[in-house]
Short mmCIF file of C-alpha atoms in Angstrom, two decimals:
data_model
loop_
_atom_site.label_atom_id
_atom_site.label_comp_id
_atom_site.label_asym_id
_atom_site.label_seq_id
_atom_site.Cartn_x
_atom_site.Cartn_y
_atom_site.Cartn_z
CA MET A 1 -24.90 10.42 23.53
CA PHE A 2 -22.15 9.24 21.17
CA LYS A 3 -22.50 11.24 17.99
CA LYS A 4 -19.06 11.75 16.41
CA ILE A 5 -16.50 8.97 15.95
CA LEU A 6 -12.99 9.71 14.74
CA HIS A 7 -11.71 6.71 12.77
CA THR A 8 -8.02 6.32 11.97
CA ALA A 9 -5.63 3.40 11.37
CA ASP A 10 -2.25 2.29 10.08
CA TRP A 11 -0.04 4.93 11.64
CA HIS A 12 3.02 2.68 11.21
CA VAL A 13 5.02 4.87 13.54
CA ARG A 14 8.74 4.54 12.75
CA ASP A 15 11.77 6.63 13.56
CA LYS A 16 12.78 7.36 9.98
CA ASP A 17 9.48 9.17 9.32
CA ILE A 18 9.05 10.63 12.78
CA GLU A 19 8.70 14.27 11.64
CA GLU A 20 6.09 13.36 9.03
CA ILE A 21 4.14 11.26 11.53
CA LEU A 22 4.32 13.99 14.18
CA LYS A 23 2.91 16.50 11.70
CA CYS A 24 0.00 14.17 10.85
CA THR A 25 -0.82 13.02 14.40
CA SER A 26 -0.70 16.61 15.66
CA PHE A 27 -3.21 17.57 12.97
CA LEU A 28 -5.41 14.58 13.88
CA ILE A 29 -5.37 15.46 17.59
CA GLU A 30 -6.23 19.09 16.94
CA THR A 31 -9.07 18.06 14.61
CA ALA A 32 -10.45 15.67 17.26
CA ARG A 33 -10.36 18.51 19.76
CA GLN A 34 -12.09 21.01 17.48
CA GLU A 35 -14.73 18.52 16.32
CA LYS A 36 -15.42 17.47 19.95
CA VAL A 37 -15.56 13.81 18.98
CA ASN A 38 -17.15 11.32 21.38
CA LEU A 39 -15.03 8.27 20.52
CA ILE A 40 -11.66 7.70 18.89
CA VAL A 41 -11.15 4.45 16.98
CA ILE A 42 -7.65 3.43 15.95
CA ALA A 43 -8.06 0.31 13.81
CA ALA A 44 -4.60 -1.12 14.56
CA ASP A 45 -1.06 -1.09 13.12
CA ILE A 46 -0.03 1.87 15.23
CA PHE A 47 3.55 0.62 15.10
CA ASP A 48 5.58 -0.38 12.06
CA SER A 49 7.55 -3.04 13.93
CA ARG A 50 6.61 -5.32 16.80
CA ASP A 51 10.23 -5.03 18.05
CA ILE A 52 9.90 -1.35 18.86
CA LYS A 53 11.82 -0.13 21.93
CA LEU A 54 9.97 1.83 24.60
CA ASP A 55 12.64 4.52 24.78
CA CYS A 56 12.78 5.20 21.03
CA PRO A 57 11.27 8.36 19.46
CA SER A 58 8.47 6.36 17.79
CA ALA A 59 7.25 4.76 21.02
CA ARG A 60 7.36 8.08 22.86
CA LEU A 61 5.40 9.77 20.07
CA ALA A 62 2.75 7.02 20.06
CA ILE A 63 2.30 7.09 23.85
CA ARG A 64 2.11 10.88 23.93
CA SER A 65 -0.41 10.95 21.05
CA ILE A 66 -2.68 8.36 22.64
CA SER A 67 -2.54 10.22 25.94
CA GLU A 68 -3.58 13.48 24.25
CA LEU A 69 -6.40 11.73 22.40
CA ALA A 70 -7.62 10.12 25.63
CA ASP A 71 -7.93 13.62 27.11
CA ILE A 72 -10.51 14.31 24.40
CA ALA A 73 -12.54 11.07 24.28
CA PRO A 74 -12.31 7.32 24.96
CA VAL A 75 -9.80 5.53 22.71
CA VAL A 76 -10.27 1.96 21.45
CA ILE A 77 -7.55 -0.07 19.69
CA PRO A 78 -7.46 -3.71 18.52
CA LEU A 79 -4.09 -5.33 17.83
CA GLY A 80 -3.06 -5.39 14.18
CA THR A 81 -0.68 -7.30 11.95
CA ALA A 82 1.69 -9.55 13.88
CA SER A 83 4.75 -8.29 12.00
CA HIS A 84 3.84 -4.64 12.70
CA ASP A 85 1.95 -4.24 15.96
CA GLY A 86 2.70 -7.60 17.52
CA THR A 87 1.73 -7.02 21.15
CA ALA A 88 3.48 -3.63 21.38
CA PRO A 89 0.23 -1.56 21.52
CA GLU A 90 -0.68 -3.19 24.85
CA VAL A 91 1.65 -0.69 26.52
CA LEU A 92 -0.65 2.10 25.32
CA LYS A 93 -3.37 1.11 27.78
CA TYR A 94 -1.12 2.55 30.50
CA ALA A 95 -0.97 5.98 28.89
CA LYS A 96 -2.58 8.66 31.05
CA GLY A 97 -5.73 10.40 29.89
CA LYS A 98 -9.09 11.68 31.16
CA HIS A 99 -10.94 8.89 29.36
CA ASP A 100 -10.55 5.13 28.96
CA ILE A 101 -7.95 3.58 26.68
CA ILE A 102 -8.97 0.09 25.63
CA VAL A 103 -6.47 -2.14 23.79
CA ALA A 104 -7.90 -5.50 22.69
CA SER A 105 -5.49 -8.39 22.15
CA THR A 106 -8.43 -10.81 21.74
CA PRO A 107 -12.01 -10.22 20.58
CA ASP A 108 -13.64 -7.93 23.09
CA GLN A 109 -16.62 -5.69 23.49
CA ALA A 110 -16.98 -2.42 25.36
CA HIS A 111 -20.21 -0.68 26.34
CA PHE A 112 -19.95 3.02 26.97
CA TYR A 113 -22.96 3.96 29.07
CA GLY A 114 -25.09 6.59 27.47
CA GLY A 115 -23.29 5.97 24.21
CA ALA A 116 -22.29 3.00 22.09
CA VAL A 117 -21.34 -0.65 22.02
CA VAL A 118 -17.92 -1.18 20.44
CA THR A 119 -16.76 -4.60 19.23
CA LEU A 120 -12.99 -4.90 18.85
CA ILE A 121 -11.51 -7.78 16.84
CA PRO A 122 -7.75 -8.04 16.17
CA GLN A 123 -6.47 -9.30 12.83
CA PRO A 124 -7.49 -12.96 12.38
CA THR A 125 -4.62 -15.44 11.86
CA LYS A 126 -4.19 -19.21 11.90
CA GLN A 127 -2.58 -18.87 15.33
CA PHE A 128 -5.50 -16.71 16.47
CA PHE A 129 -7.86 -19.61 15.79
CA GLN A 130 -5.28 -22.32 16.61
CA THR A 131 -5.81 -24.09 13.29
CA GLN A 132 -3.15 -26.38 11.83
CA SER A 133 -4.82 -26.93 8.45
CA ASP A 134 -3.38 -26.00 5.06
CA ILE A 135 -3.94 -22.47 3.76
CA ALA A 136 -7.08 -23.16 1.72
CA THR A 137 -8.72 -25.20 4.45
CA SER A 138 -7.75 -22.83 7.23
CA ASN A 139 -9.22 -19.88 5.30
CA VAL A 140 -12.57 -21.65 5.20
CA GLU A 141 -12.29 -22.59 8.87
CA ILE A 142 -11.41 -19.03 9.86
CA THR A 143 -14.29 -17.59 7.84
CA GLN A 144 -16.68 -19.97 9.56
CA ALA A 145 -15.19 -19.10 12.95
CA MET A 146 -15.45 -15.39 12.19
CA ASN A 147 -19.10 -15.82 11.23
CA GLY A 148 -19.78 -17.36 14.62
CA LEU A 149 -17.80 -14.59 16.31
CA PHE A 150 -19.72 -11.87 14.50
CA MET A 151 -23.07 -13.44 15.38
CA GLY A 152 -22.06 -13.78 19.03
CA MET A 153 -20.90 -10.17 19.25
CA GLY A 154 -24.07 -9.06 17.51
CA ALA A 155 -26.19 -10.92 20.05
CA ARG A 156 -24.33 -9.30 22.94
CA ALA A 157 -24.68 -5.84 21.39
CA ALA A 158 -28.43 -6.40 20.99
CA GLU A 159 -28.71 -6.32 24.78
CA TYR A 160 -28.40 -2.53 24.39
CA PRO A 161 -31.05 -1.88 21.71
CA ASP A 162 -30.79 1.91 21.79
CA ALA A 163 -26.99 2.07 21.54
CA PRO A 164 -25.27 2.13 18.13
CA HIS A 165 -23.04 -0.87 17.50
CA ILE A 166 -19.58 -0.07 16.11
CA LEU A 167 -17.47 -2.94 14.76
CA VAL A 168 -13.71 -2.31 14.68
CA GLY A 169 -11.29 -4.69 12.94
CA HIS A 170 -8.05 -5.09 11.07
CA TRP A 171 -8.39 -7.38 8.06
CA ASN A 172 -9.02 -7.64 4.34
CA VAL A 173 -12.56 -7.30 3.12
CA ALA A 174 -13.31 -9.15 -0.08
CA GLY A 175 -13.48 -6.64 -2.94
CA SER A 176 -11.40 -3.92 -1.26
CA LYS A 177 -8.76 -2.13 -3.33
CA LEU A 178 -5.06 -1.50 -2.81
CA SER A 179 -3.27 1.78 -3.52
CA THR A 180 -2.21 0.31 -6.86
CA GLY A 181 -5.87 -0.07 -7.85
CA GLN A 182 -5.64 -3.85 -7.60
CA VAL A 183 -8.72 -5.55 -6.16
CA LEU A 184 -7.99 -8.11 -3.48
CA ILE A 185 -9.03 -11.61 -4.54
CA GLY A 186 -7.95 -13.82 -1.69
CA HIS A 187 -4.18 -13.70 -1.23
CA GLU A 188 -4.79 -13.22 2.49
CA ILE A 189 -7.69 -14.12 4.73
CA ASP A 190 -10.63 -12.20 3.29
CA ILE A 191 -13.71 -11.37 5.33
CA PRO A 192 -16.87 -10.97 3.21
CA PHE A 193 -19.01 -7.90 3.85
CA ASP A 194 -21.99 -10.17 4.53
CA SER A 195 -20.01 -11.93 7.27
CA MET A 196 -19.39 -8.63 9.07
CA MET A 197 -23.08 -7.81 8.80
CA LEU A 198 -23.86 -10.88 10.94
CA ALA A 199 -22.81 -8.70 13.87
CA ASP A 200 -25.56 -6.23 12.92
CA PRO A 201 -23.24 -3.21 13.20
CA ASP A 202 -24.32 0.34 12.49
CA LEU A 203 -20.77 1.35 11.55
CA ILE A 204 -17.68 -0.70 10.60
CA CYS A 205 -14.27 0.94 11.11
CA LEU A 206 -11.41 -0.96 9.49
CA GLY A 207 -7.65 -0.87 9.20
CA HIS A 208 -5.02 -2.82 7.19
CA ILE A 209 -5.68 -1.50 3.66
CA HIS A 210 -3.84 1.80 3.16
CA LEU A 211 -6.21 3.16 0.49
CA PRO A 212 -9.14 5.08 2.04
CA GLN A 213 -12.41 3.65 0.78
CA GLN A 214 -15.99 2.79 1.59
CA ILE A 215 -17.36 -0.72 1.20
CA GLY A 216 -21.09 -1.19 1.16
CA ASP A 217 -23.23 1.28 3.05
CA ARG A 218 -21.37 1.32 6.39
CA ALA A 219 -17.85 -0.13 6.18
CA PHE A 220 -14.80 2.14 5.84
CA TYR A 221 -11.04 1.88 5.58
CA SER A 222 -9.49 5.10 6.84
CA GLY A 223 -6.19 4.29 5.13
CA SER A 224 -2.80 5.32 6.47
CA LEU A 225 -2.01 8.77 7.88
CA TYR A 226 0.88 9.33 5.49
CA PRO A 227 2.29 7.54 2.41
CA LEU A 228 4.54 4.70 3.48
CA THR A 229 5.78 3.81 -0.01
CA TRP A 230 6.00 5.34 -3.49
CA GLY A 231 3.01 3.19 -4.42
CA GLU A 232 0.74 5.23 -2.15
CA MET A 233 0.00 8.40 -4.10
CA GLU A 234 -3.62 8.84 -2.98
CA ALA A 235 -4.86 11.38 -0.44
CA LYS A 236 -4.13 10.40 3.17
CA GLY A 237 -6.17 11.12 6.26
CA PHE A 238 -8.93 9.84 8.54
CA TYR A 239 -12.71 9.78 8.87
CA ILE A 240 -15.14 11.48 11.18
CA HIS A 241 -18.38 9.51 11.22
CA THR A 242 -21.56 11.14 12.53
CA LEU A 243 -24.36 9.05 14.00
CA ASP A 244 -27.92 10.07 14.76
CA GLY A 245 -28.88 7.40 17.25
CA LYS A 246 -28.15 4.15 15.42
CA LYS A 247 -28.22 5.76 11.98
CA LEU A 248 -25.01 6.72 10.16
CA VAL A 249 -25.79 10.13 8.67
CA GLU A 250 -22.37 11.34 7.50
CA SER A 251 -18.81 10.16 6.95
CA ARG A 252 -16.29 12.92 6.23
CA PHE A 253 -12.79 12.13 5.04
CA ILE A 254 -10.27 14.68 6.33
CA GLU A 255 -6.89 14.86 4.63
CA THR A 256 -3.73 15.13 6.69
CA PRO A 257 -1.09 17.73 5.67
CA THR A 258 1.27 14.99 4.59
CA ARG A 259 3.87 14.95 1.87
CA LYS A 260 2.71 14.36 -1.69
CA LEU A 261 4.44 11.57 -3.59
CA ILE A 262 4.37 11.29 -7.39
CA ARG A 263 5.99 8.41 -9.26
CA PHE A 264 6.48 8.28 -13.03
CA LYS A 265 7.63 5.32 -15.08
CA PHE A 266 9.16 6.00 -18.49
CA ASP A 267 10.22 3.33 -20.96
CA LEU A 268 12.71 4.85 -23.39
CA THR A 269 13.22 1.53 -25.16
CA ASP A 270 9.94 1.94 -27.03
CA GLU A 271 9.54 3.24 -30.56
CA PHE A 272 9.80 6.89 -29.46
CA ALA A 273 13.02 6.36 -27.53
CA ASP A 274 15.20 8.26 -29.99
CA TYR A 275 12.78 11.15 -30.39
CA LEU A 276 11.53 12.22 -26.95
CA SER A 277 13.72 13.26 -24.03
CA LEU A 278 12.47 13.08 -20.45
CA ASN A 279 11.63 16.79 -20.48
CA ASP A 280 9.77 16.42 -23.79
CA ARG A 281 7.73 13.57 -22.32
CA LEU A 282 6.87 15.56 -19.20
CA LEU A 283 5.75 18.48 -21.35
CA LYS A 284 3.78 16.25 -23.70
CA GLU A 285 1.84 14.67 -20.82
CA ASN A 286 1.27 18.01 -19.05
CA TYR A 287 2.90 16.87 -15.82
CA GLU A 288 3.72 20.37 -14.58
CA GLU A 289 0.64 20.53 -12.34
CA ALA A 290 1.18 17.00 -11.04
CA VAL A 291 4.70 17.66 -9.76
CA LYS A 292 3.83 20.93 -8.02
CA GLY A 293 4.41 20.61 -4.29
CA ALA A 294 5.38 16.93 -4.64
CA PHE A 295 8.30 14.65 -4.00
CA VAL A 296 8.89 13.16 -7.45
CA ARG A 297 10.42 9.83 -8.36
CA MET A 298 11.12 8.74 -11.92
CA ASP A 299 11.93 5.18 -12.94
CA VAL A 300 13.47 5.40 -16.40
CA THR A 301 14.09 2.26 -18.46
CA VAL A 302 16.67 2.91 -21.18
CA TRP A 303 19.05 1.01 -23.43
CA GLN A 304 22.39 0.58 -21.69
CA ASP A 305 24.30 2.31 -24.46
CA LYS A 306 21.90 5.29 -24.33
CA ALA A 307 21.93 5.79 -20.54
CA SER A 308 24.64 8.46 -20.72
CA GLU A 309 22.33 10.56 -22.90
CA ILE A 310 19.80 10.99 -20.07
CA ASP A 311 20.24 14.50 -18.72
CA LYS A 312 19.14 13.94 -15.13
CA GLU A 313 20.14 17.41 -13.96
CA ALA A 314 18.13 19.14 -16.68
CA THR A 315 15.07 17.05 -15.81
CA LYS A 316 15.47 17.81 -12.10
CA GLU A 317 15.76 21.53 -12.84
CA TYR A 318 12.63 21.37 -14.98
CA CYS A 319 10.62 19.65 -12.22
CA VAL A 320 11.86 22.00 -9.50
CA SER A 321 10.98 25.00 -11.66
CA ALA A 322 7.47 23.53 -11.95
CA GLY A 323 7.21 23.37 -8.16
CA ALA A 324 8.54 19.91 -7.22
CA LEU A 325 10.05 19.71 -3.73
CA ASP A 326 12.55 17.00 -4.63
CA VAL A 327 13.30 14.76 -7.62
CA ASP A 328 14.77 11.25 -7.55
CA ILE A 329 15.61 9.82 -10.98
CA ARG A 330 16.51 6.14 -11.14
CA ILE A 331 17.93 4.71 -14.36
CA ILE A 332 17.16 1.08 -15.27
CA ARG A 333 19.67 -0.01 -17.91
CA VAL A 334 18.69 -2.73 -20.39
CA PRO A 335 21.49 -4.36 -22.45
CA ARG A 336 20.52 -4.55 -26.10
CA GLN A 337 22.23 -7.94 -26.28
CA THR A 338 19.74 -9.34 -23.78
CA VAL A 339 16.87 -8.28 -25.99
CA ARG A 340 18.46 -9.14 -29.32
CA SER A 341 19.61 -12.57 -28.18
CA GLU A 342 15.96 -13.58 -28.14
CA SER A 343 16.09 -13.44 -31.95
CA VAL A 344 18.80 -16.10 -31.91
CA LEU A 345 16.57 -18.43 -29.95
CA LYS A 346 13.60 -17.86 -32.23
CA VAL A 347 15.29 -18.73 -35.56
CA GLU A 348 15.70 -22.37 -36.58
CA SER A 349 18.31 -22.70 -39.32
CA LEU A 350 22.05 -22.51 -38.63
CA ARG A 351 22.38 -19.78 -41.30
CA ASP A 352 19.80 -17.60 -39.57
CA LYS A 353 21.35 -18.17 -36.15
CA LEU A 354 24.76 -17.04 -37.45
CA VAL A 355 23.21 -13.93 -38.99
CA ALA A 356 21.30 -13.14 -35.77
CA MET A 357 24.38 -13.60 -33.58
CA ALA A 358 26.43 -11.38 -35.86
CA ALA A 359 23.76 -8.70 -35.70
CA ILE A 360 24.14 -8.55 -31.92
CA LYS A 361 27.80 -7.65 -32.42
CA GLU A 362 26.94 -5.43 -35.40
CA GLU A 363 29.04 -7.64 -37.68
CA THR A 364 28.50 -9.33 -41.06
CA VAL A 365 28.94 -13.05 -41.74
CA PRO A 366 30.87 -13.86 -44.96
CA GLU A 367 28.80 -15.68 -47.55
CA SER A 368 31.33 -18.52 -47.62
CA ILE A 369 30.61 -19.24 -43.94
CA LEU A 370 26.86 -19.14 -44.55
CA THR A 371 27.25 -21.58 -47.43
CA LYS A 372 29.16 -24.00 -45.23
CA ALA A 373 26.42 -23.63 -42.62
CA ASP A 374 23.85 -24.59 -45.24
CA ASP A 375 25.94 -27.60 -46.25
CA LEU A 376 26.23 -28.77 -42.65
CA GLU A 377 22.46 -28.68 -42.22
CA VAL A 378 21.06 -29.71 -45.59
CA GLY A 379 23.91 -30.65 -47.93
CA PRO A 380 24.90 -34.22 -48.88
CA SER A 381 27.34 -35.64 -46.33
CA GLU A 382 29.94 -36.51 -49.02
CA ASP A 383 30.01 -32.84 -50.18
CA VAL A 384 30.58 -31.62 -46.65
CA ILE A 385 33.46 -34.12 -46.18
CA ARG A 386 34.97 -33.21 -49.55
CA ARG A 387 34.92 -29.47 -48.84
CA ALA A 388 36.36 -29.94 -45.37
CA ALA A 389 39.23 -31.96 -46.88
#
């Protein structure tokens, strides 16, 4: 009887983060072993590049990890994003393990006797559905096609009425959130929650969005195993879902022991720029606890002529003393002339333009020049000619 399902996704295995990925996958494998899970779902994007070489460290790590997982329970994997997975995960079906390893390059369904029905659907694309329409039209066509696909898979799963139906996919769900907090509103192909429910699934395990989250009463994004960018500062990990027959009774999110990333953005061109140093700002906002045990990045926007006043070393020492593992401070220099020149464009009279331009250079325009400027714009033409002569 399938009771526990381990749900993970978006490993994005790549050589430059191999130690971090090894730490996280080792933890995942050990957790799967201790929890005695009955099924392992990897909702795609195992690889970070479809051009991965079989003899590289990333490929060897992925193959070894899948093999170890297959010694614990059956492993199911749909293909993910074309630019990441491509067809590379198909090699994983040849990894050795005590249980089945199923890699789906097209929509497929697996029935594990005495257990569950698992529907695997790779990421939908225009090529996937062989549509040549424009973006807006193809999105509608794909949604309609997906609806039919979900209904068909649901009908096939209904042939096993006592088995829980688990839907596994790699796509955007309308209303899901990114790590930045932004809600997706249709920049990619979005699959509505109601469309997925046409398959009548008891559990939906998803990949593609790196922020762990639950959508509705049974759909979950496990998120990525480790932070891939500085924009991913949320907890990372995977789910263990527990089923009682066809009923989902618990979904536990288990954090991986991955690195903690913290990113601060400071704008020292604001009204407090001359009064608060970086350290003062960190103290004011009580950031000491936030930086503890973290890799810290600071993006500091400052006037170009004030950049030399930023004491990067002092700020790094402060953060390290508070427990930061590493500190990367990046200075973004803004020329005052760029900002001030906007004032030249806003004024209308020649007099005001001369004054504004002089202010950029911190100079003063003689009154005689300003008077001539007035004459050129508003004075009688004969006076202008007479003065010029």
